[in-house]
Short mmCIF file of C-alpha atoms and ligand atoms in Angstrom, two decimals:
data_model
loop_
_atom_site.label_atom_id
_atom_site.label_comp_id
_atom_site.label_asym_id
_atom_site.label_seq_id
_atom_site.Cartn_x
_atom_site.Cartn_y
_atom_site.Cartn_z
CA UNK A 221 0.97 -33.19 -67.47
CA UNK A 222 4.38 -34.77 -68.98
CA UNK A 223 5.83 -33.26 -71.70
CA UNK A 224 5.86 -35.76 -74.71
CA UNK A 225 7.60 -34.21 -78.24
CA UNK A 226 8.94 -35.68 -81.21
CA UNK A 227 10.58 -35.60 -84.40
CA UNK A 228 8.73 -37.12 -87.18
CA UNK A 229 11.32 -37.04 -90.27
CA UNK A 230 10.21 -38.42 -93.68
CA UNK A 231 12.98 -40.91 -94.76
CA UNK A 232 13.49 -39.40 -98.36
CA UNK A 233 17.07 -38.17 -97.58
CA UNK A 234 19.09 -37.27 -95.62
CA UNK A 235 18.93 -35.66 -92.18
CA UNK A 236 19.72 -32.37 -93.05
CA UNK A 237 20.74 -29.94 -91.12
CA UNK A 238 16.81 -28.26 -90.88
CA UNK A 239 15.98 -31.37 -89.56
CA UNK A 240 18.72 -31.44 -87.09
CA UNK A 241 17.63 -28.46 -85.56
CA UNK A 242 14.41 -29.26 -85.62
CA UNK A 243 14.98 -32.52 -84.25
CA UNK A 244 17.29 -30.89 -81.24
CA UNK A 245 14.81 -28.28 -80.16
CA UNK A 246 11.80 -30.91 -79.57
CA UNK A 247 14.51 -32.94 -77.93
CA UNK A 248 16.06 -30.16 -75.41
CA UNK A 249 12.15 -28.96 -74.83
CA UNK A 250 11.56 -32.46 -73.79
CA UNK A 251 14.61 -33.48 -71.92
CA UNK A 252 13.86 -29.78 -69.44
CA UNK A 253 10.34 -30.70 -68.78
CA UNK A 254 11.72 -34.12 -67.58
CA UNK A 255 9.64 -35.12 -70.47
CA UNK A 256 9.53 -37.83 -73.07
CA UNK A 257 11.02 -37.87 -76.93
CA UNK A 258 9.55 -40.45 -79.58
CA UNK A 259 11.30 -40.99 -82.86
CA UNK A 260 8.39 -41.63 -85.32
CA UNK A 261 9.44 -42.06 -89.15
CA UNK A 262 6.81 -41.54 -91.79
CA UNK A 263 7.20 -43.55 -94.41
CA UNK A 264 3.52 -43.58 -95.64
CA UNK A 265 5.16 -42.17 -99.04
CA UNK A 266 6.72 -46.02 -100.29
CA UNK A 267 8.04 -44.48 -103.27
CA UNK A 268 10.10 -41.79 -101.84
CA UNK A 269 11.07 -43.47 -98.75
CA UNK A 270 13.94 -45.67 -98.49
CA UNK A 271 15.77 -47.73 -96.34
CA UNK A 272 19.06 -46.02 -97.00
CA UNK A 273 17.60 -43.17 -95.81
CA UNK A 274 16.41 -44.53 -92.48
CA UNK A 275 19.56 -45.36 -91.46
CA UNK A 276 21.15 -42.05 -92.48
CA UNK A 277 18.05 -40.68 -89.85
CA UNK A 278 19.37 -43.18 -87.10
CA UNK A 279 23.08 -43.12 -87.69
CA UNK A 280 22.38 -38.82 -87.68
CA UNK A 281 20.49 -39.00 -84.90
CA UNK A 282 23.00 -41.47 -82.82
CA UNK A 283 26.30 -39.32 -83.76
CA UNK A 284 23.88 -36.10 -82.35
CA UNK A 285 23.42 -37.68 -79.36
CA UNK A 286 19.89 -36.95 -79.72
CA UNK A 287 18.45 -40.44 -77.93
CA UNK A 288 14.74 -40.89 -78.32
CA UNK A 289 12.80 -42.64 -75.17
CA UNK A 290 9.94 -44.17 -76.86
CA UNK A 291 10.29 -45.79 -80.90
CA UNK A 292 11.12 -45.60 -83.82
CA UNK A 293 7.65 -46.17 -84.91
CA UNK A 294 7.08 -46.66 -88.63
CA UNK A 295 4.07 -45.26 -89.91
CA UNK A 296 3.67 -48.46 -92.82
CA UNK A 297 3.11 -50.44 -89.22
CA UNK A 298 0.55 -49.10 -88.42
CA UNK A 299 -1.85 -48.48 -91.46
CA UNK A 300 -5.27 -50.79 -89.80
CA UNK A 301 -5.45 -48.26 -86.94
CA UNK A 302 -4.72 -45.25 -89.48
CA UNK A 303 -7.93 -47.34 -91.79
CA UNK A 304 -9.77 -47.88 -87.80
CA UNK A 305 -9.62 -43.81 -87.90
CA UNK A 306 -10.80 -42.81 -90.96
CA UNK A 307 -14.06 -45.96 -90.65
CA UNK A 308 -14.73 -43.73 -87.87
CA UNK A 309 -14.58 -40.41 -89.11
CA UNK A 310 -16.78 -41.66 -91.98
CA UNK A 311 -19.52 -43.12 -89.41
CA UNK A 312 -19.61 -39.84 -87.49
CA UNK A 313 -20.18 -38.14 -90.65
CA UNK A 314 -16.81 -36.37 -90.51
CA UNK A 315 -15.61 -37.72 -93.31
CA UNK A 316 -17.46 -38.50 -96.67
CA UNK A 317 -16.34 -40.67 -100.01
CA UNK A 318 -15.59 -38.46 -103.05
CA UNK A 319 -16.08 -40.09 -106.89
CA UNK A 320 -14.43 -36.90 -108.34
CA UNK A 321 -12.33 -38.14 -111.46
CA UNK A 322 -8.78 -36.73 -111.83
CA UNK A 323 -9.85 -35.59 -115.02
CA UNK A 324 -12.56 -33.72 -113.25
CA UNK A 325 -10.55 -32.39 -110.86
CA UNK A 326 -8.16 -31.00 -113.14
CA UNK A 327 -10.69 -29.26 -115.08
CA UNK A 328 -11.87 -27.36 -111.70
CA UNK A 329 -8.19 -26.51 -111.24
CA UNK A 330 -7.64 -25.51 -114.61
CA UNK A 331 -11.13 -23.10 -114.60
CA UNK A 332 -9.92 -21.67 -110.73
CA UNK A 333 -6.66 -21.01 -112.09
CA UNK A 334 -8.39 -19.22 -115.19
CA UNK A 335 -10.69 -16.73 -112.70
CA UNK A 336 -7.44 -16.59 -110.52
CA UNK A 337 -9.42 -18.61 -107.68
CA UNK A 338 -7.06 -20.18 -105.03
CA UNK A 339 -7.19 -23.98 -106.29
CA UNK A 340 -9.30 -25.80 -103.61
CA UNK A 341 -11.82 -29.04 -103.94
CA UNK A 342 -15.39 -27.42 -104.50
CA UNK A 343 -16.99 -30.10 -102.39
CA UNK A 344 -19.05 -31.34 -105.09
CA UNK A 345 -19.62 -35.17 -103.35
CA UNK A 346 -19.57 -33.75 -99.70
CA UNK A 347 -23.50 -33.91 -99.02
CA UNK A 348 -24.16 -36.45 -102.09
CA UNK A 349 -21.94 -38.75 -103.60
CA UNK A 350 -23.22 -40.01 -106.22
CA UNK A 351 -21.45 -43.50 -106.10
CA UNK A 352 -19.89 -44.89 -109.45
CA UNK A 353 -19.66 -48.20 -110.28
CA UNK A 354 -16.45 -49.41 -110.67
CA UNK A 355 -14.64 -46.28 -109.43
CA UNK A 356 -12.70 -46.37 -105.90
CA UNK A 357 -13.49 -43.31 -104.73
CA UNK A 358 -11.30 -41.12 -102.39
CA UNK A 359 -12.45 -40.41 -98.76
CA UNK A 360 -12.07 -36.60 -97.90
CA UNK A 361 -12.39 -34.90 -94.54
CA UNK A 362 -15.53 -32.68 -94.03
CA UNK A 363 -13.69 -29.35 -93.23
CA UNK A 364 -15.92 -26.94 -91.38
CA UNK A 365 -17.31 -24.06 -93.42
CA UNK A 366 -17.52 -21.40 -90.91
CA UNK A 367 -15.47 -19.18 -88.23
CA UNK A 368 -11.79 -19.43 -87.80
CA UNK A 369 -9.17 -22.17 -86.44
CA UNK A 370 -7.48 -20.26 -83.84
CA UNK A 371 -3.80 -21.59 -81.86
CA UNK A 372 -0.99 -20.35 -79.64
CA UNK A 373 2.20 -21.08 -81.53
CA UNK A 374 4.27 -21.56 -79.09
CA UNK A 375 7.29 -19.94 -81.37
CA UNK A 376 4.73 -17.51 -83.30
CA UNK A 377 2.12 -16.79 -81.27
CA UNK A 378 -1.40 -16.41 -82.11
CA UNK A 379 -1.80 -17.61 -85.71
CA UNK A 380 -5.64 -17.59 -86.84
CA UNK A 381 -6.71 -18.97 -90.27
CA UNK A 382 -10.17 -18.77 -91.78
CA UNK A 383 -12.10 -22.14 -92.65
CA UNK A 384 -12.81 -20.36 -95.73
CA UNK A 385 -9.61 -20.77 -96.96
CA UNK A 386 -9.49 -24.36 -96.01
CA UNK A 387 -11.10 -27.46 -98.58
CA UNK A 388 -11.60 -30.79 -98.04
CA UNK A 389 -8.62 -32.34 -98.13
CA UNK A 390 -8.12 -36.10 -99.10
CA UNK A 391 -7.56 -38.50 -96.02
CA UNK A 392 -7.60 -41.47 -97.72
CA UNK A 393 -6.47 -42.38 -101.27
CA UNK A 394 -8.38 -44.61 -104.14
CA UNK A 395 -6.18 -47.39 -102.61
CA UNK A 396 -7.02 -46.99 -99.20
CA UNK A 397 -3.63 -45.74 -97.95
CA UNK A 398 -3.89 -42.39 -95.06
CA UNK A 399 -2.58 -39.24 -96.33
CA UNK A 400 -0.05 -37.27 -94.53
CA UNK A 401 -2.81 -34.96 -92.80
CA UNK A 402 -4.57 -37.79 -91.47
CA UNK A 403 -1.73 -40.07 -89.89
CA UNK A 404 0.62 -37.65 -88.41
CA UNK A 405 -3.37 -36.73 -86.38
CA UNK A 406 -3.46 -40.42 -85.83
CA UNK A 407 0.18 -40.69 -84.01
CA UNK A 408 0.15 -37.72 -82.18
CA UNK A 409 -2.62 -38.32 -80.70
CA UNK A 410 -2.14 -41.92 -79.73
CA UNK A 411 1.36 -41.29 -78.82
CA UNK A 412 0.29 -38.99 -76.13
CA UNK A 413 2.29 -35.80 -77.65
CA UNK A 414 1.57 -32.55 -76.02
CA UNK A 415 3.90 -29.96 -77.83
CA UNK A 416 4.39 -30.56 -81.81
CA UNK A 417 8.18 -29.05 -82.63
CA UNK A 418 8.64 -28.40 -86.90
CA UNK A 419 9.39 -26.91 -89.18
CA UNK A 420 7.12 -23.93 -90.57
CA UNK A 421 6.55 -25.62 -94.28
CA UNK A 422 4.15 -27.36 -92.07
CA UNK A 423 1.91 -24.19 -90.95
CA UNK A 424 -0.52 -24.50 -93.39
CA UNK A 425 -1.14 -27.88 -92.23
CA UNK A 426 -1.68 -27.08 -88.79
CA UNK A 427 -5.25 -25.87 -89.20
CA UNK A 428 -6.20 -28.78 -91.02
CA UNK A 429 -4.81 -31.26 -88.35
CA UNK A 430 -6.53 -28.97 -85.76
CA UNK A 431 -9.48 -29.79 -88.01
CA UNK A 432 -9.21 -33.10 -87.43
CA UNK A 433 -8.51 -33.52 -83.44
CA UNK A 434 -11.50 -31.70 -83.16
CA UNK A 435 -13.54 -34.28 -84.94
CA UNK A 436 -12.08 -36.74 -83.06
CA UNK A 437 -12.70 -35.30 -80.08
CA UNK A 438 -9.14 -34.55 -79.24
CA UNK A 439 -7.27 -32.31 -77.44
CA UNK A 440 -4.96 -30.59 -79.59
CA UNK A 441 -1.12 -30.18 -78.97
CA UNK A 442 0.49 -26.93 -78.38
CA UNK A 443 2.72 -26.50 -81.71
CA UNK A 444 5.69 -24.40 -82.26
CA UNK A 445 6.75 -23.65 -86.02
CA UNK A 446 10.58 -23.42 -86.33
CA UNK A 447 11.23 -20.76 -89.16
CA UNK A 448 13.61 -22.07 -92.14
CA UNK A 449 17.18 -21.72 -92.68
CA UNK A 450 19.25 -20.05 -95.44
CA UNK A 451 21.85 -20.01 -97.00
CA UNK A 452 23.92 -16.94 -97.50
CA UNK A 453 22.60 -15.48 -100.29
CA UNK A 454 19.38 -15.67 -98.88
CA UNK A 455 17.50 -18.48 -100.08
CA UNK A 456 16.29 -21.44 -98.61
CA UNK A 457 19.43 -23.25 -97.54
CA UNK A 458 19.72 -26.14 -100.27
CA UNK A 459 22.50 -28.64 -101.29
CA UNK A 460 23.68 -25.52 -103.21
CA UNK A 461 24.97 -24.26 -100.09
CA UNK A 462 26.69 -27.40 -99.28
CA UNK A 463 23.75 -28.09 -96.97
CA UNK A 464 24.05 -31.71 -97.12
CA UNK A 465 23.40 -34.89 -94.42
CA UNK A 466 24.31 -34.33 -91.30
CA UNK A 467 26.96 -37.33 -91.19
CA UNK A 468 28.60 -35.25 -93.92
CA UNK A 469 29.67 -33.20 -90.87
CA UNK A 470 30.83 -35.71 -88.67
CA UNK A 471 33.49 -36.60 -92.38
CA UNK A 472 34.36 -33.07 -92.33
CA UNK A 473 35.60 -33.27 -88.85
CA UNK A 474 33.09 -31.49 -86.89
CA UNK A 475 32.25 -32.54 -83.27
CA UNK A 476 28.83 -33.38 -82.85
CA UNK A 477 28.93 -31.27 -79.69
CA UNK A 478 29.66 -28.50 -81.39
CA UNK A 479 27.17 -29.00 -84.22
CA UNK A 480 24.47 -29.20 -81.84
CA UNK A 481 25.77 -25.61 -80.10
CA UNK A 482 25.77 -24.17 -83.59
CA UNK A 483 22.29 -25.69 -84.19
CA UNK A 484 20.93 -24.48 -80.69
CA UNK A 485 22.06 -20.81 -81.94
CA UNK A 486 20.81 -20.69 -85.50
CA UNK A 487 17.78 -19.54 -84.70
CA UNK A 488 17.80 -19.56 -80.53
CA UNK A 489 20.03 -16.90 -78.29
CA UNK A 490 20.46 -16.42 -74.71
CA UNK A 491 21.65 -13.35 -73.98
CA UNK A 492 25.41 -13.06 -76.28
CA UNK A 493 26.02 -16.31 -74.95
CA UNK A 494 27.71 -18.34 -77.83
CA UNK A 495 28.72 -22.05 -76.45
CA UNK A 496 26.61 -23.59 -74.19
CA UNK A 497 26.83 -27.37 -73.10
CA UNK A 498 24.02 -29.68 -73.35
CA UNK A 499 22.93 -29.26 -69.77
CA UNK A 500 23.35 -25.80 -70.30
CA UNK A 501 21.10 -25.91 -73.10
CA UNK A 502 18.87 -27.97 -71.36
CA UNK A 503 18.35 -25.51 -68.48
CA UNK A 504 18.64 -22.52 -70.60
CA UNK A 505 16.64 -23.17 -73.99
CA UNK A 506 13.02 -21.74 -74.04
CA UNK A 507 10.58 -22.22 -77.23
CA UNK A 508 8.80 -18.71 -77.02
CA UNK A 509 13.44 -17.52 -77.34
CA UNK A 510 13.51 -19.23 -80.76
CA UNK A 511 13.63 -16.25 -83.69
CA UNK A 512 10.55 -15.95 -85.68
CA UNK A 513 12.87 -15.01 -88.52
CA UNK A 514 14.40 -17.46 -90.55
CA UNK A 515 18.34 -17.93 -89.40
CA UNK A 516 21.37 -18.12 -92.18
CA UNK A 517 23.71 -20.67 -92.31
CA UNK A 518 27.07 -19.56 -91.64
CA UNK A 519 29.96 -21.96 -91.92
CA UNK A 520 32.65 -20.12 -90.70
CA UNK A 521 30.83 -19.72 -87.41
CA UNK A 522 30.35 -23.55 -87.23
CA UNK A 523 34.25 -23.98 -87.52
CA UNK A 524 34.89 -21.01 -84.51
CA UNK A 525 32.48 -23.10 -82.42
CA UNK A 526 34.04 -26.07 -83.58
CA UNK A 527 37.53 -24.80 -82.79
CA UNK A 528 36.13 -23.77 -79.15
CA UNK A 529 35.08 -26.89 -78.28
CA UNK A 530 38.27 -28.95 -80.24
CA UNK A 531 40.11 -26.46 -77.76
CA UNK A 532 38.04 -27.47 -74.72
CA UNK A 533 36.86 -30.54 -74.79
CA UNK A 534 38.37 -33.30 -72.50
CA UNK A 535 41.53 -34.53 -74.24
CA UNK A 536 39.93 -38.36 -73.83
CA UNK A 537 36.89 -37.17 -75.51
CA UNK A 538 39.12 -35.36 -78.00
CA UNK A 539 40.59 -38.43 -78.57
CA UNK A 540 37.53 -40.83 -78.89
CA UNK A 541 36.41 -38.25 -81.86
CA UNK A 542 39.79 -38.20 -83.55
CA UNK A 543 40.31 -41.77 -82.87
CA UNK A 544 37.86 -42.34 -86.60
CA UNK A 545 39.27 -39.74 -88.43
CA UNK A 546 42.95 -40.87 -87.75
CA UNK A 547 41.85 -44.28 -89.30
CA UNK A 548 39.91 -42.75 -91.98
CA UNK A 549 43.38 -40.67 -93.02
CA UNK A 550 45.11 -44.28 -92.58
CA UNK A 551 47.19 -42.98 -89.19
CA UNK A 552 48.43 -45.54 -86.96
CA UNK A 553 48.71 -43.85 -83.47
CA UNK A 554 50.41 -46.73 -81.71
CA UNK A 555 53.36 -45.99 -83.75
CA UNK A 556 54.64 -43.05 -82.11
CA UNK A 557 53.86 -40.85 -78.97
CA UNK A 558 51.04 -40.72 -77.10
CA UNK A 559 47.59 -39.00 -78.31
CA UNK A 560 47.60 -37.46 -75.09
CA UNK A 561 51.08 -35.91 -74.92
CA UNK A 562 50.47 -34.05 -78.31
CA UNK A 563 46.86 -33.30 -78.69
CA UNK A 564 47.44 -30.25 -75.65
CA UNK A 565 49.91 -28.38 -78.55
CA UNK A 566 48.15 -29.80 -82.08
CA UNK A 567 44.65 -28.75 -80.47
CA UNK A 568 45.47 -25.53 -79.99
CA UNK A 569 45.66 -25.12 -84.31
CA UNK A 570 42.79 -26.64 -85.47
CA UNK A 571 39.39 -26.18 -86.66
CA UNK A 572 38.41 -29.46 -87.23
CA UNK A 573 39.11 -32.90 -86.91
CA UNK A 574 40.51 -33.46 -90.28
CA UNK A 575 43.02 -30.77 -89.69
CA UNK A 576 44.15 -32.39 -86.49
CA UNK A 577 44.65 -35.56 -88.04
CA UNK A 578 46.99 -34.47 -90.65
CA UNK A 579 48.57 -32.04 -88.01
CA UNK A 580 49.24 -35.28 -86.49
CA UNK A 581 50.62 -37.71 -89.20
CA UNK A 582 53.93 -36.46 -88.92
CA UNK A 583 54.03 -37.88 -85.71
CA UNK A 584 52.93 -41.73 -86.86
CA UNK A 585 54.27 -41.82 -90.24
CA UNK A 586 57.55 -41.20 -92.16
CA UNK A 587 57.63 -39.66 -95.57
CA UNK A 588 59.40 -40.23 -98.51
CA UNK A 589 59.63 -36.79 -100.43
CA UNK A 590 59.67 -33.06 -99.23
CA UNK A 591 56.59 -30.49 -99.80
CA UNK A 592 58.34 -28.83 -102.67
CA UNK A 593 58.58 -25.03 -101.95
CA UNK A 594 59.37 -25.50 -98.12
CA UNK A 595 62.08 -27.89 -99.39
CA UNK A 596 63.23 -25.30 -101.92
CA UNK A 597 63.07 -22.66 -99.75
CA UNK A 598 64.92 -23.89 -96.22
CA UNK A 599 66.73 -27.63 -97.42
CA UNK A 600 69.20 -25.71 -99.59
CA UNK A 601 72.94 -26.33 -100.14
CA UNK A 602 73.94 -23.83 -97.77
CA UNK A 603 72.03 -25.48 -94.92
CA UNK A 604 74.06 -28.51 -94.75
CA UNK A 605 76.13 -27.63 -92.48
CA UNK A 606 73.43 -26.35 -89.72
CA UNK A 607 72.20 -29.48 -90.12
CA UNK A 608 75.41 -31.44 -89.83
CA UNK A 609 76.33 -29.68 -86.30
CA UNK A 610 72.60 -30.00 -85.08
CA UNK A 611 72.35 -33.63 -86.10
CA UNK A 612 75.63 -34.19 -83.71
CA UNK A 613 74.72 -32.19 -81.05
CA UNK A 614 71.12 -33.67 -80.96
CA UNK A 615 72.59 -37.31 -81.29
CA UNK A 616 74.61 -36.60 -78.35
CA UNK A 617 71.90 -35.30 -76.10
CA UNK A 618 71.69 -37.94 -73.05
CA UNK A 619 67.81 -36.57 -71.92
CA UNK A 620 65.35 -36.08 -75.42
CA UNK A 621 63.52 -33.72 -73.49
CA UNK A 622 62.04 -29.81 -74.68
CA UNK A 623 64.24 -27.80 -72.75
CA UNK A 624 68.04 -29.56 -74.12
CA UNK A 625 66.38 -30.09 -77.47
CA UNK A 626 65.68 -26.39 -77.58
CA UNK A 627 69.95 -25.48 -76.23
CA UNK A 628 71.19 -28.05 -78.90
CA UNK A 629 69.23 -25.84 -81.79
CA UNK A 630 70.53 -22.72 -80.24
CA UNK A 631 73.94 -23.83 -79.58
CA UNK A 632 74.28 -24.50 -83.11
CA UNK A 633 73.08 -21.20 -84.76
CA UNK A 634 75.61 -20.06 -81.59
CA UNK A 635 78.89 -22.15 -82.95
CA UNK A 636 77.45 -21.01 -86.62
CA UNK A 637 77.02 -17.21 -85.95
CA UNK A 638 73.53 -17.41 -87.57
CA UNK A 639 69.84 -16.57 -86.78
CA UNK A 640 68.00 -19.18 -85.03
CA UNK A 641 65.96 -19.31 -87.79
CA UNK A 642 68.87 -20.63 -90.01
CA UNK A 643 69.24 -23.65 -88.11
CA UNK A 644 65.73 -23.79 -86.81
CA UNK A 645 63.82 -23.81 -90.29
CA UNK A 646 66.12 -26.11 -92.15
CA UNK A 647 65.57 -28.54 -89.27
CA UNK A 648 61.61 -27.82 -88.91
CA UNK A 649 61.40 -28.84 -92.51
CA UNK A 650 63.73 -31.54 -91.99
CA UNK A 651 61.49 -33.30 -89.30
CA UNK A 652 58.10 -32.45 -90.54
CA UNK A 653 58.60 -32.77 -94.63
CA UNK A 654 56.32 -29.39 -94.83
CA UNK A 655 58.04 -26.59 -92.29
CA UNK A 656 54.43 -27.43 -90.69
CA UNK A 657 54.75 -28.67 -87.32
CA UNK A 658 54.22 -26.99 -83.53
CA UNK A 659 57.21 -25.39 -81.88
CA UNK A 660 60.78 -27.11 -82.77
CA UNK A 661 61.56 -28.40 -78.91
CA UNK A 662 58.22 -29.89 -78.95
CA UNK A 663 57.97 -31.54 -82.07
CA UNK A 664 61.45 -33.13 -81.50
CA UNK A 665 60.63 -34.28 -78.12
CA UNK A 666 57.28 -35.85 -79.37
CA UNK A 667 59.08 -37.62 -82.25
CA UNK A 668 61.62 -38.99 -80.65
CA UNK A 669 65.28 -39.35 -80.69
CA UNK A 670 65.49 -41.99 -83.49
CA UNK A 671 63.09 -40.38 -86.21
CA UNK A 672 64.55 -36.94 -85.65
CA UNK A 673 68.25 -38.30 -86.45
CA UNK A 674 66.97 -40.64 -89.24
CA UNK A 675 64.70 -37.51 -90.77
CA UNK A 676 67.48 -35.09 -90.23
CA UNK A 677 69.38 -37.84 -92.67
CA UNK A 678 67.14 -37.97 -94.81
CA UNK A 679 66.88 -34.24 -95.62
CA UNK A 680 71.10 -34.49 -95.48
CA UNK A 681 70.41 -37.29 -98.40
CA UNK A 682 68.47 -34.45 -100.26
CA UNK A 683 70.52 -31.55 -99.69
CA UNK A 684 73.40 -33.62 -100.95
CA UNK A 685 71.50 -34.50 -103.82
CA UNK A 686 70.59 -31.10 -104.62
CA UNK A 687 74.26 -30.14 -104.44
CA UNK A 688 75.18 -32.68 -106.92
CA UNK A 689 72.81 -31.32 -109.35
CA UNK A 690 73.73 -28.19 -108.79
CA UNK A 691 77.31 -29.25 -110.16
N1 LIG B 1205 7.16 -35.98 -91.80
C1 LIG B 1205 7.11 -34.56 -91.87
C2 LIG B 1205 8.36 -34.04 -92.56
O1 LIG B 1205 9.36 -34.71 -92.57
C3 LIG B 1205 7.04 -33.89 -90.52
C4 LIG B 1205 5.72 -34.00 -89.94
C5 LIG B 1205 5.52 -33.26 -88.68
O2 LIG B 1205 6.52 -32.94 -87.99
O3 LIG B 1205 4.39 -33.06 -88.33
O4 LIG B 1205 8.32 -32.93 -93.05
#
């Protein structure tokens, strides 16, 4: 039998993080069994779903990586066979019209609540309806009365809820539109899914929707109920936690590689293992592994992963990533040395992408003014003269290369009789504007011989001013 999964979002936000992982488990479950993954959006809910918000699903779901074989199917498409359905679930008697008033209803929910009853449809029109005129009525699903609706989670195992706690829940409204019970039946069935992969807000649905296949004579799927996430304090991870879209993440400078590693461990392990790559995920992730305990969010272990792989990853694919971010932060990396001559050192510091592209600026742009305590601190009067002898010994250098750049800083703290440090730092801030910068010899030889002489100037200019007002 081929596997067929899918993630079924509802496009009233963003794709969250939840989602993410939700989404990337039904994928990876798919993609081992050589299966199939179908991208189906429910947007039965008009007034909460939005365009803007089905992008932000695509455009999540493209930067993840996380390609779907079959869809996006829209659930508003596809409303006559969703009306087809419930026709027939009404003719087999599986389904019956109910004329209960809202005002009734609320009165039944209003006396439960009173004899602390669990609030539940008493099935007052479910053997005879007695039709109003003028009234659209509802159609509701004739739930069975009796014995138990039994399944093999494939995350929780055996999960068993009574029909007695189950009413008869509203399939179609007054207007004729499906509810969310009765569609998501609908799709799954006719899109041929075999394992159901979500989230476990959804387990009290699950016996319903059994409910249904059964009427309809269909084979249900095997489901798997992915437990929540939190945030640290413990409670359901929320934009309080600075859970927020999953593009947010890509802005922040994460790569999506290393999201989905973080996602495929919040809630999934494999021995200590901590990075895997996708194949390796592929081969290694197993549904019955996943915690049945919900996970909690930790950032900090996103950015070590995130680190790891900005570390590892090739230095081309380092570069595609970076390649946005450097625009975003207005970076032009024509203008100075190659992306692949620096990114070996600069990668080495950084835990995201946004870091690396201001670790990089330096490199591309020229600066007018000095980060004020570094320039306090190491461009003083008194370093003038390093700078003065270093400038002239650099200028003369006939090779711009690591290892003279390195002899022309410590031949001047030689001539000098200082520390290296007393040459080195007054030059580091010098070059870089903020004493921030990888090792001296290799930030020279990456910036060249004509921005080093013309920065070294420049922080000469400043020193001299400083000197003056010192006066
Ligand atoms: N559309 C539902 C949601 O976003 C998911 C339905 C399902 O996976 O069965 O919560």
């Amino acid at each position: 039998m081929a596997v067929v999964t899918r993630f079924a979002p509802s496009p009233t936000g963003y794709l969250h993080i939840g989602g993410a992982r939700t989404a990337l488990y039904s994928w990876l479950f798919a993609r081992q069994q050589g299966g199939k993954f179908v991208l189906r959006i429910e947007d039965t809910d008009r007034e909460r779903s939005t365009g803007e918000s089905v992008q932000a699903i695509f455009d999540g779901m493209n930067w993840l990586g996380l390609a779907h074989d079959e869809g996006p199917f829209f659930q508003t498409q596809r409303f006559d066979r969703y009306k087809e359905i419930v026709q027939q679930l009404l003719d087999a008697g599986h389904a019956y019209y109910c004329y209960c008033s809202k005002e009734e209803l609320d009165a039944l929910r209003e006396q439960q609540w009173a004899n602390k009853e669990k609030p539940r449809y008493n099935g007052k029109c479910r053997d005879s309806a007695e039709v109003r005129e003028g009234v659209e009525p509802v159609v509701r699903f004739r739930n069975p009365l009796e014995g138990n609706v039994v399944w093999q989670d494939a995350i929780r195992g055996e999960i068993s809820i009574s029909n007695g706690e189950l009413d008869d829940l509203i399939i179609a409204r007054a207007d004729g539109t499906p509810t969310y019970n009765l569609t998501v039946v609908v799709d799954d069935i006719d899109m041929g899914m075999t394992h159901v992969v979500r989230g476990d807000d959804h387990i009290n649905n699950t016996p319903r929707q059994i409910n249904i296949y059964k009427a309809l004579g269909a084979e249900p799927p095997v489901f798997g109920h992915v437990p929540m996430i939190l945030g640290e304090d413990g409670s359901r991870l929320s934009k309080r936690h600075g859970a927020v879209g999953v593009m947010q993440y890509r802005d922040d400078g994460y790569l999506p590689e290393a999201v989905l590693n973080y996602l495929v461990r919040l809630g999934w392990s494999h021995g200590d293992q901590e990075l895997f790559s996708i194949d390796q995920m592929i081969e290694l992730f197993r549904l019955e592994n996943v915690n049945k305990a919900p996970s909690t969010f930790n950032t900090e272990k996103l950015q070590w992963i995130n680190q790891q792989y900005i570390k590892s990853v090739p230095v081309e694919r380092l570069i595609e990533a970076l390649t946005w971010h450097l625009e975003q932060a207005g970076i032009d990396a024509n203008n100075g040395p190659s992306l692949e001559a620096l990114l070996p050192e600069l990668r080495e510091r950084a835990n995201t992408l946004v870091v690396l592209a201001e670790a990089c600026r330096m490199f591309y742009q020229d600066f007018e003014s000095f980060n004020e305590g570094a320039a306090k601190k190491h461009l003083k009067v008194s370093s003038a003269e390093a700078l003065e002898l270093v400038k002239t010994k650099l200028a003369a250098l006939d090779n711009w290369e690591a290892e003279a750049l390195q002899q022309a800083v410590h031949d001047t703290a030689e001539a000098l009789e200082v520390g290296m440090g007393k040459v080195g730092m007054p030059l580091r801030v010098a070059v870089s504007g903020t004493g921030q910068s990888p090792s001296i010899d290799f930030t020279l030889a990456m910036l060249g011989r004509e921005r080093t002489l013309a920065r070294i100037d420049q922080a000469l200019a400043y020193v001299a001013q400083r000197a003056e007002q010192a006066r």
